[in-house]
Amino acid sequence: MTPSEALLRFDHVTREFAASASPVRVLDDVSFSIARGEVVALLGRSGSGKSTLIHLAAGIDVPSRGHVRFDGADLATMPDAARTKLRRDAIGLVFQFFHLLPHLSVLENVLLPASIAGAPHAAAADTARGLLDRVGLLAREHAPAGVLSGGEQQRVALCRALVRSPRLVLADEPTGNLDDRTAAIVMDLLLELVRDRSAALLFVTHDRDLAARADRVLTLHSGRLEAPCSASS
Ligand SMILES: Nc1ncnc2c1ncn2[C@@H]1O[C@H](COP(=O)(O)OP(=O)(O)O)[C@@H](O)[C@H]1O
Ligand SMILES: [Mg+2]
């Protein structure tokens, strides 16, 4: 992959957090790229730095050293307005705990990113309903999100992450709070939705079988990336 083909690129990224004695290094000289449309799994034990890496990729956090680039632009030095727009429109986020607003309807939750972006309501509602149909929840569009099961709520969260047609979806243990059967359904849907839309996906998982469904697997050990290998090898 040449640098110009990379959608997301980490170059020698180190992240340290201040601590009483010396700074704690949570990510140490991490470099990798994700191409447009590529599906990449991020494996690693608890505390290895996975969520920190996801926050840096989303522009929610900035590196202590090194650079995170989206489509060639350095997230740390781009103007605030551009970074906000990128986070809102080009990147979709899915978390372990769905973070829906329980009193809003299913449809309103999916539409939130579009409403915040000021997108025309009718077109956004069409997109949102199409996504809800795709995950089997269109019949529940008017239900308060809080009455849905965990698996259903995560399916709503997938729709919310995709409603702006992002080029990159970042998912931090998207099935970590679900039973095995529900996890498989949610993971199938996430993979289908991103592949249908040619969006790239970086997803965190503890599960090697789930990771094997990615095009490529990255593994973190105590903040350092293991030499890359292909998912099938
Ligand atoms: N804001 C922070 N301040 C201090 N330490 C942090 C902060 N965020 C994460 N850490 C530490 O960094 C390490 C990696 O955390 P995290 O990225 O959440 O790991 P993972 O998602 O792989 O479990 C942990 O030891 C955690 O305590
Ligand atoms: Mg984590």
mmCIF file of C-alpha atoms and ligand atoms in Angstrom:
data_model
loop_
_atom_site.group_PDB
_atom_site.id
_atom_site.type_symbol
_atom_site.label_atom_id
_atom_site.label_comp_id
_atom_site.label_asym_id
_atom_site.label_seq_id
_atom_site.Cartn_x
_atom_site.Cartn_y
_atom_site.Cartn_z
ATOM 1 C CA MET A 1 0.000 0.000 0.000
ATOM 2 C CA THR A 2 1.462 3.359 -0.971
ATOM 3 C CA PRO A 3 0.870 6.216 1.509
ATOM 4 C CA SER A 4 -1.665 7.829 -0.834
ATOM 5 C CA GLU A 5 -3.847 4.703 -0.807
ATOM 6 C CA ALA A 6 -4.093 4.621 2.992
ATOM 7 C CA LEU A 7 -7.350 5.836 4.502
ATOM 8 C CA LEU A 8 -5.993 5.691 8.066
ATOM 9 C CA ARG A 9 -2.294 5.797 8.844
ATOM 10 C CA PHE A 10 -0.430 5.653 12.165
ATOM 11 C CA ASP A 11 3.223 6.725 11.914
ATOM 12 C CA HIS A 12 5.384 5.994 14.975
ATOM 13 C CA VAL A 13 2.539 6.780 17.355
ATOM 14 C CA THR A 14 3.384 6.829 21.057
ATOM 15 C CA ARG A 15 0.843 7.725 23.741
ATOM 16 C CA GLU A 16 1.910 8.353 27.300
ATOM 17 C CA PHE A 17 -0.228 9.343 30.245
ATOM 18 C CA ALA A 18 1.091 11.376 33.166
ATOM 19 C CA ALA A 19 1.549 9.372 36.361
ATOM 20 C CA SER A 20 2.969 10.211 39.782
ATOM 21 C CA ALA A 21 6.458 8.785 39.185
ATOM 22 C CA SER A 22 7.150 8.613 35.430
ATOM 23 C CA PRO A 23 4.740 8.739 32.474
ATOM 24 C CA VAL A 24 2.994 5.474 31.614
ATOM 25 C CA ARG A 25 3.563 4.498 27.978
ATOM 26 C CA VAL A 26 0.321 2.928 26.750
ATOM 27 C CA LEU A 27 1.191 2.843 23.022
ATOM 28 C CA ASP A 28 4.816 2.555 21.938
ATOM 29 C CA ASP A 29 5.920 3.430 18.388
ATOM 30 C CA VAL A 30 2.837 2.035 16.640
ATOM 31 C CA SER A 31 2.785 2.211 12.809
ATOM 32 C CA PHE A 32 0.212 0.702 10.441
ATOM 33 C CA SER A 33 -2.131 1.665 7.604
ATOM 34 C CA ILE A 34 -5.675 0.733 6.699
ATOM 35 C CA ALA A 35 -6.688 0.924 3.043
ATOM 36 C CA ARG A 36 -10.047 2.139 1.756
ATOM 37 C CA GLY A 37 -12.642 -0.576 2.266
ATOM 38 C CA GLU A 38 -10.293 -2.809 4.244
ATOM 39 C CA VAL A 39 -11.552 -4.780 7.278
ATOM 40 C CA VAL A 40 -8.966 -5.037 10.063
ATOM 41 C CA ALA A 41 -9.256 -6.723 13.463
ATOM 42 C CA LEU A 42 -7.350 -5.458 16.501
ATOM 43 C CA LEU A 43 -6.520 -8.171 19.039
ATOM 44 C CA GLY A 44 -4.832 -7.801 22.402
ATOM 45 C CA ARG A 45 -5.241 -8.560 26.092
ATOM 46 C CA SER A 46 -7.060 -6.246 28.423
ATOM 47 C CA GLY A 47 -4.883 -3.190 29.080
ATOM 48 C CA SER A 48 -2.766 -3.637 25.927
ATOM 49 C CA GLY A 49 -3.849 -0.236 24.556
ATOM 50 C CA LYS A 50 -6.659 -1.145 22.131
ATOM 51 C CA SER A 51 -9.167 1.478 23.273
ATOM 52 C CA THR A 52 -6.423 4.110 23.384
ATOM 53 C CA LEU A 53 -5.568 3.269 19.760
ATOM 54 C CA ILE A 54 -9.250 3.550 18.761
ATOM 55 C CA HIS A 55 -9.543 6.963 20.487
ATOM 56 C CA LEU A 56 -6.483 8.206 18.590
ATOM 57 C CA ALA A 57 -7.879 6.873 15.280
ATOM 58 C CA ALA A 58 -11.154 8.724 15.970
ATOM 59 C CA GLY A 59 -9.360 11.987 16.771
ATOM 60 C CA ILE A 60 -10.844 11.930 20.293
ATOM 61 C CA ASP A 61 -7.283 11.795 21.695
ATOM 62 C CA VAL A 62 -3.922 12.966 20.315
ATOM 63 C CA PRO A 63 -0.561 11.150 20.326
ATOM 64 C CA SER A 64 2.309 12.165 22.609
ATOM 65 C CA ARG A 65 4.619 11.572 19.623
ATOM 66 C CA GLY A 66 4.051 10.522 16.020
ATOM 67 C CA HIS A 67 1.192 11.177 13.631
ATOM 68 C CA VAL A 68 -2.311 9.867 12.937
ATOM 69 C CA ARG A 69 -3.460 10.695 9.405
ATOM 70 C CA PHE A 70 -6.901 10.288 7.867
ATOM 71 C CA ASP A 71 -6.840 10.440 4.085
ATOM 72 C CA GLY A 72 -3.408 12.082 4.319
ATOM 73 C CA ALA A 73 -4.394 14.828 6.784
ATOM 74 C CA ASP A 74 -2.785 14.898 10.253
ATOM 75 C CA LEU A 75 -5.587 14.828 12.836
ATOM 76 C CA ALA A 76 -3.515 16.742 15.415
ATOM 77 C CA THR A 77 -2.785 19.740 13.201
ATOM 78 C CA MET A 78 -5.984 20.051 11.168
ATOM 79 C CA PRO A 79 -8.242 22.989 12.100
ATOM 80 C CA ASP A 80 -10.828 22.171 14.804
ATOM 81 C CA ALA A 81 -13.736 22.654 12.396
ATOM 82 C CA ALA A 82 -12.252 20.168 9.929
ATOM 83 C CA ARG A 83 -11.612 17.614 12.689
ATOM 84 C CA THR A 84 -15.173 17.984 13.961
ATOM 85 C CA LYS A 85 -16.565 17.486 10.456
ATOM 86 C CA LEU A 86 -14.357 14.452 9.903
ATOM 87 C CA ARG A 87 -15.478 12.850 13.185
ATOM 88 C CA ARG A 88 -19.089 13.576 12.376
ATOM 89 C CA ASP A 89 -19.222 12.579 8.719
ATOM 90 C CA ALA A 90 -16.297 10.352 7.764
ATOM 91 C CA ILE A 91 -15.912 8.149 10.847
ATOM 92 C CA GLY A 92 -18.577 5.968 12.484
ATOM 93 C CA LEU A 93 -18.132 4.711 16.049
ATOM 94 C CA VAL A 94 -19.502 1.599 17.749
ATOM 95 C CA PHE A 95 -18.812 0.912 21.431
ATOM 96 C CA GLN A 96 -19.156 -2.116 23.698
ATOM 97 C CA PHE A 97 -21.964 -0.440 25.658
ATOM 98 C CA PHE A 98 -24.320 0.828 23.015
ATOM 99 C CA HIS A 99 -24.669 4.383 24.389
ATOM 100 C CA LEU A 100 -28.152 4.892 22.961
ATOM 101 C CA LEU A 101 -30.428 7.544 24.454
ATOM 102 C CA PRO A 102 -33.021 5.238 26.081
ATOM 103 C CA HIS A 103 -35.992 7.626 25.984
ATOM 104 C CA LEU A 104 -35.582 8.540 22.312
ATOM 105 C CA SER A 105 -37.083 6.235 19.716
ATOM 106 C CA VAL A 106 -35.009 3.755 17.758
ATOM 107 C CA LEU A 107 -35.310 5.943 14.639
ATOM 108 C CA GLU A 108 -34.373 9.126 16.552
ATOM 109 C CA ASN A 109 -31.256 7.419 17.903
ATOM 110 C CA VAL A 110 -30.153 6.378 14.407
ATOM 111 C CA LEU A 111 -30.844 9.902 13.131
ATOM 112 C CA LEU A 112 -28.855 11.696 15.870
ATOM 113 C CA PRO A 113 -25.586 12.056 13.891
ATOM 114 C CA ALA A 114 -27.543 13.334 10.873
ATOM 115 C CA SER A 115 -29.519 15.788 13.036
ATOM 116 C CA ILE A 116 -26.311 17.110 14.618
ATOM 117 C CA ALA A 117 -24.816 17.531 11.131
ATOM 118 C CA GLY A 118 -27.910 19.462 10.017
ATOM 119 C CA ALA A 119 -28.633 16.970 7.218
ATOM 120 C CA PRO A 120 -32.017 17.246 5.432
ATOM 121 C CA HIS A 121 -34.429 15.212 7.540
ATOM 122 C CA ALA A 122 -36.354 13.339 4.833
ATOM 123 C CA ALA A 123 -33.263 11.957 3.092
ATOM 124 C CA ALA A 124 -31.627 11.044 6.417
ATOM 125 C CA ALA A 125 -34.823 9.317 7.579
ATOM 126 C CA ASP A 126 -34.865 7.275 4.354
ATOM 127 C CA THR A 127 -31.269 6.209 4.951
ATOM 128 C CA ALA A 128 -31.989 5.430 8.601
ATOM 129 C CA ARG A 129 -35.071 3.345 7.758
ATOM 130 C CA GLY A 130 -33.109 1.465 5.080
ATOM 131 C CA LEU A 131 -30.463 0.584 7.650
ATOM 132 C CA LEU A 132 -33.056 -0.439 10.281
ATOM 133 C CA ASP A 133 -34.712 -2.651 7.683
ATOM 134 C CA ARG A 134 -31.317 -4.204 6.908
ATOM 135 C CA VAL A 135 -30.772 -5.143 10.578
ATOM 136 C CA GLY A 136 -34.369 -6.373 11.008
ATOM 137 C CA LEU A 137 -35.590 -3.570 13.276
ATOM 138 C CA LEU A 138 -37.737 -1.373 11.041
ATOM 139 C CA ALA A 139 -40.884 -2.580 12.825
ATOM 140 C CA ARG A 140 -39.414 -1.199 16.085
ATOM 141 C CA GLU A 141 -38.570 2.271 14.706
ATOM 142 C CA HIS A 142 -40.971 4.083 17.097
ATOM 143 C CA ALA A 143 -40.099 2.066 20.229
ATOM 144 C CA PRO A 144 -38.024 3.782 22.938
ATOM 145 C CA ALA A 145 -34.486 2.437 22.471
ATOM 146 C CA GLY A 146 -34.286 1.545 26.172
ATOM 147 C CA VAL A 147 -36.881 -1.243 25.901
ATOM 148 C CA LEU A 148 -34.849 -3.222 23.344
ATOM 149 C CA SER A 149 -32.604 -6.181 24.208
ATOM 150 C CA GLY A 150 -28.827 -5.725 24.238
ATOM 151 C CA GLY A 151 -28.398 -7.319 20.819
ATOM 152 C CA GLU A 152 -31.171 -5.160 19.368
ATOM 153 C CA GLN A 153 -29.642 -2.031 20.892
ATOM 154 C CA GLN A 154 -26.285 -2.852 19.340
ATOM 155 C CA ARG A 155 -27.991 -3.321 15.941
ATOM 156 C CA VAL A 156 -29.468 0.169 16.371
ATOM 157 C CA ALA A 157 -25.988 1.449 17.271
ATOM 158 C CA LEU A 158 -24.628 -0.069 14.029
ATOM 159 C CA CYS A 159 -27.262 1.867 12.072
ATOM 160 C CA ARG A 160 -26.360 5.062 13.935
ATOM 161 C CA ALA A 161 -22.659 4.546 13.107
ATOM 162 C CA LEU A 162 -23.476 4.115 9.400
ATOM 163 C CA VAL A 163 -26.185 6.740 8.848
ATOM 164 C CA ARG A 164 -23.679 9.369 7.598
ATOM 165 C CA SER A 165 -22.085 6.838 5.186
ATOM 166 C CA PRO A 166 -18.666 7.041 6.883
ATOM 167 C CA ARG A 167 -15.521 5.909 5.080
ATOM 168 C CA LEU A 168 -14.174 4.363 8.288
ATOM 169 C CA VAL A 169 -16.012 2.536 11.066
ATOM 170 C CA LEU A 170 -14.215 2.080 14.394
ATOM 171 C CA ALA A 171 -15.739 -0.559 16.671
ATOM 172 C CA ASP A 172 -14.357 -1.123 20.190
ATOM 173 C CA GLU A 173 -15.412 -4.625 21.322
ATOM 174 C CA PRO A 174 -18.783 -4.276 19.569
ATOM 175 C CA THR A 175 -19.869 -7.737 20.706
ATOM 176 C CA GLY A 176 -18.114 -7.730 24.088
ATOM 177 C CA ASN A 177 -21.347 -7.332 26.028
ATOM 178 C CA LEU A 178 -23.421 -9.898 24.097
ATOM 179 C CA ASP A 179 -23.911 -13.661 24.374
ATOM 180 C CA ASP A 180 -22.197 -15.774 21.711
ATOM 181 C CA ARG A 181 -25.216 -16.255 19.480
ATOM 182 C CA THR A 182 -26.206 -12.575 19.552
ATOM 183 C CA ALA A 183 -22.559 -11.592 19.046
ATOM 184 C CA ALA A 184 -22.414 -13.670 15.863
ATOM 185 C CA ILE A 185 -25.552 -11.973 14.488
ATOM 186 C CA VAL A 186 -24.253 -8.468 15.285
ATOM 187 C CA MET A 187 -20.824 -9.229 13.828
ATOM 188 C CA ASP A 188 -22.357 -10.655 10.622
ATOM 189 C CA LEU A 189 -24.430 -7.490 10.227
ATOM 190 C CA LEU A 190 -21.504 -5.170 10.926
ATOM 191 C CA LEU A 191 -19.336 -6.944 8.321
ATOM 192 C CA GLU A 192 -22.150 -6.980 5.746
ATOM 193 C CA LEU A 193 -22.991 -3.311 6.268
ATOM 194 C CA VAL A 194 -19.408 -2.089 5.900
ATOM 195 C CA ARG A 195 -18.616 -4.386 2.960
ATOM 196 C CA ASP A 196 -21.836 -3.355 1.134
ATOM 197 C CA ARG A 197 -20.817 0.288 1.499
ATOM 198 C CA SER A 198 -17.073 -0.243 0.847
ATOM 199 C CA ALA A 199 -16.341 1.389 4.208
ATOM 200 C CA ALA A 200 -13.165 0.430 6.035
ATOM 201 C CA LEU A 201 -13.557 -1.175 9.470
ATOM 202 C CA LEU A 202 -11.197 -1.418 12.423
ATOM 203 C CA PHE A 203 -12.758 -3.604 15.129
ATOM 204 C CA VAL A 204 -11.437 -4.623 18.521
ATOM 205 C CA THR A 205 -12.095 -8.155 19.694
ATOM 206 C CA HIS A 206 -10.760 -10.780 22.123
ATOM 207 C CA ASP A 207 -12.114 -13.543 19.903
ATOM 208 C CA ARG A 208 -9.662 -15.100 17.449
ATOM 209 C CA ASP A 209 -12.493 -16.640 15.375
ATOM 210 C CA LEU A 210 -14.067 -13.209 14.900
ATOM 211 C CA ALA A 211 -10.658 -11.710 14.122
ATOM 212 C CA ALA A 212 -10.109 -14.345 11.427
ATOM 213 C CA ARG A 213 -13.047 -12.863 9.482
ATOM 214 C CA ALA A 214 -11.079 -9.655 8.896
ATOM 215 C CA ASP A 215 -8.840 -9.061 5.881
ATOM 216 C CA ARG A 216 -5.966 -8.549 8.308
ATOM 217 C CA VAL A 217 -5.257 -8.832 12.023
ATOM 218 C CA LEU A 218 -3.222 -6.411 14.142
ATOM 219 C CA THR A 219 -2.123 -7.587 17.591
ATOM 220 C CA LEU A 220 -1.082 -5.335 20.466
ATOM 221 C CA HIS A 221 1.198 -6.570 23.244
ATOM 222 C CA SER A 222 1.630 -4.026 26.038
ATOM 223 C CA GLY A 223 1.287 -1.125 23.633
ATOM 224 C CA ARG A 224 3.484 -2.523 20.864
ATOM 225 C CA LEU A 225 2.177 -3.876 17.587
ATOM 226 C CA GLU A 226 3.207 -7.417 16.702
ATOM 227 C CA ALA A 227 4.737 -7.793 13.237
ATOM 228 C CA PRO A 228 1.696 -7.795 10.902
ATOM 229 C CA CYS A 229 0.448 -11.089 9.491
ATOM 230 C CA SER A 230 -2.497 -11.975 7.268
ATOM 231 C CA ALA A 231 -5.712 -13.249 8.820
ATOM 232 C CA SER A 232 -5.500 -16.572 6.984
ATOM 233 C CA SER A 233 -1.900 -17.471 7.902
HETATM 234 N N1 LIG B 1 -6.492 8.572 30.431
HETATM 235 C C1 LIG B 1 -5.653 7.673 30.938
HETATM 236 N N2 LIG B 1 -4.804 7.980 31.935
HETATM 237 C C2 LIG B 1 -3.955 7.070 32.449
HETATM 238 N N3 LIG B 1 -3.882 5.783 32.025
HETATM 239 C C3 LIG B 1 -4.691 5.416 31.047
HETATM 240 C C4 LIG B 1 -5.617 6.316 30.438
HETATM 241 N N4 LIG B 1 -6.307 5.642 29.466
HETATM 242 C C5 LIG B 1 -5.826 4.396 29.488
HETATM 243 N N5 LIG B 1 -4.862 4.258 30.424
HETATM 244 C C6 LIG B 1 -4.114 3.010 30.707
HETATM 245 O O1 LIG B 1 -3.620 2.523 29.501
HETATM 246 C C7 LIG B 1 -3.633 1.096 29.479
HETATM 247 C C8 LIG B 1 -4.339 0.624 28.224
HETATM 248 O O2 LIG B 1 -5.722 0.997 28.321
HETATM 249 P P1 LIG B 1 -6.754 0.698 27.136
HETATM 250 O O3 LIG B 1 -6.300 1.383 25.903
HETATM 251 O O4 LIG B 1 -8.088 1.015 27.663
HETATM 252 O O5 LIG B 1 -6.545 -0.889 26.972
HETATM 253 P P2 LIG B 1 -7.515 -2.000 26.328
HETATM 254 O O6 LIG B 1 -8.596 -1.309 25.582
HETATM 255 O O7 LIG B 1 -6.599 -2.820 25.459
HETATM 256 O O8 LIG B 1 -8.011 -2.807 27.485
HETATM 257 C C9 LIG B 1 -4.273 0.662 30.770
HETATM 258 O O9 LIG B 1 -3.258 0.298 31.678
HETATM 259 C C10 LIG B 1 -4.998 1.901 31.235
HETATM 260 O O10 LIG B 1 -5.080 1.933 32.640
HETATM 261 MG MG MG B 2 -10.647 -1.376 25.762
#
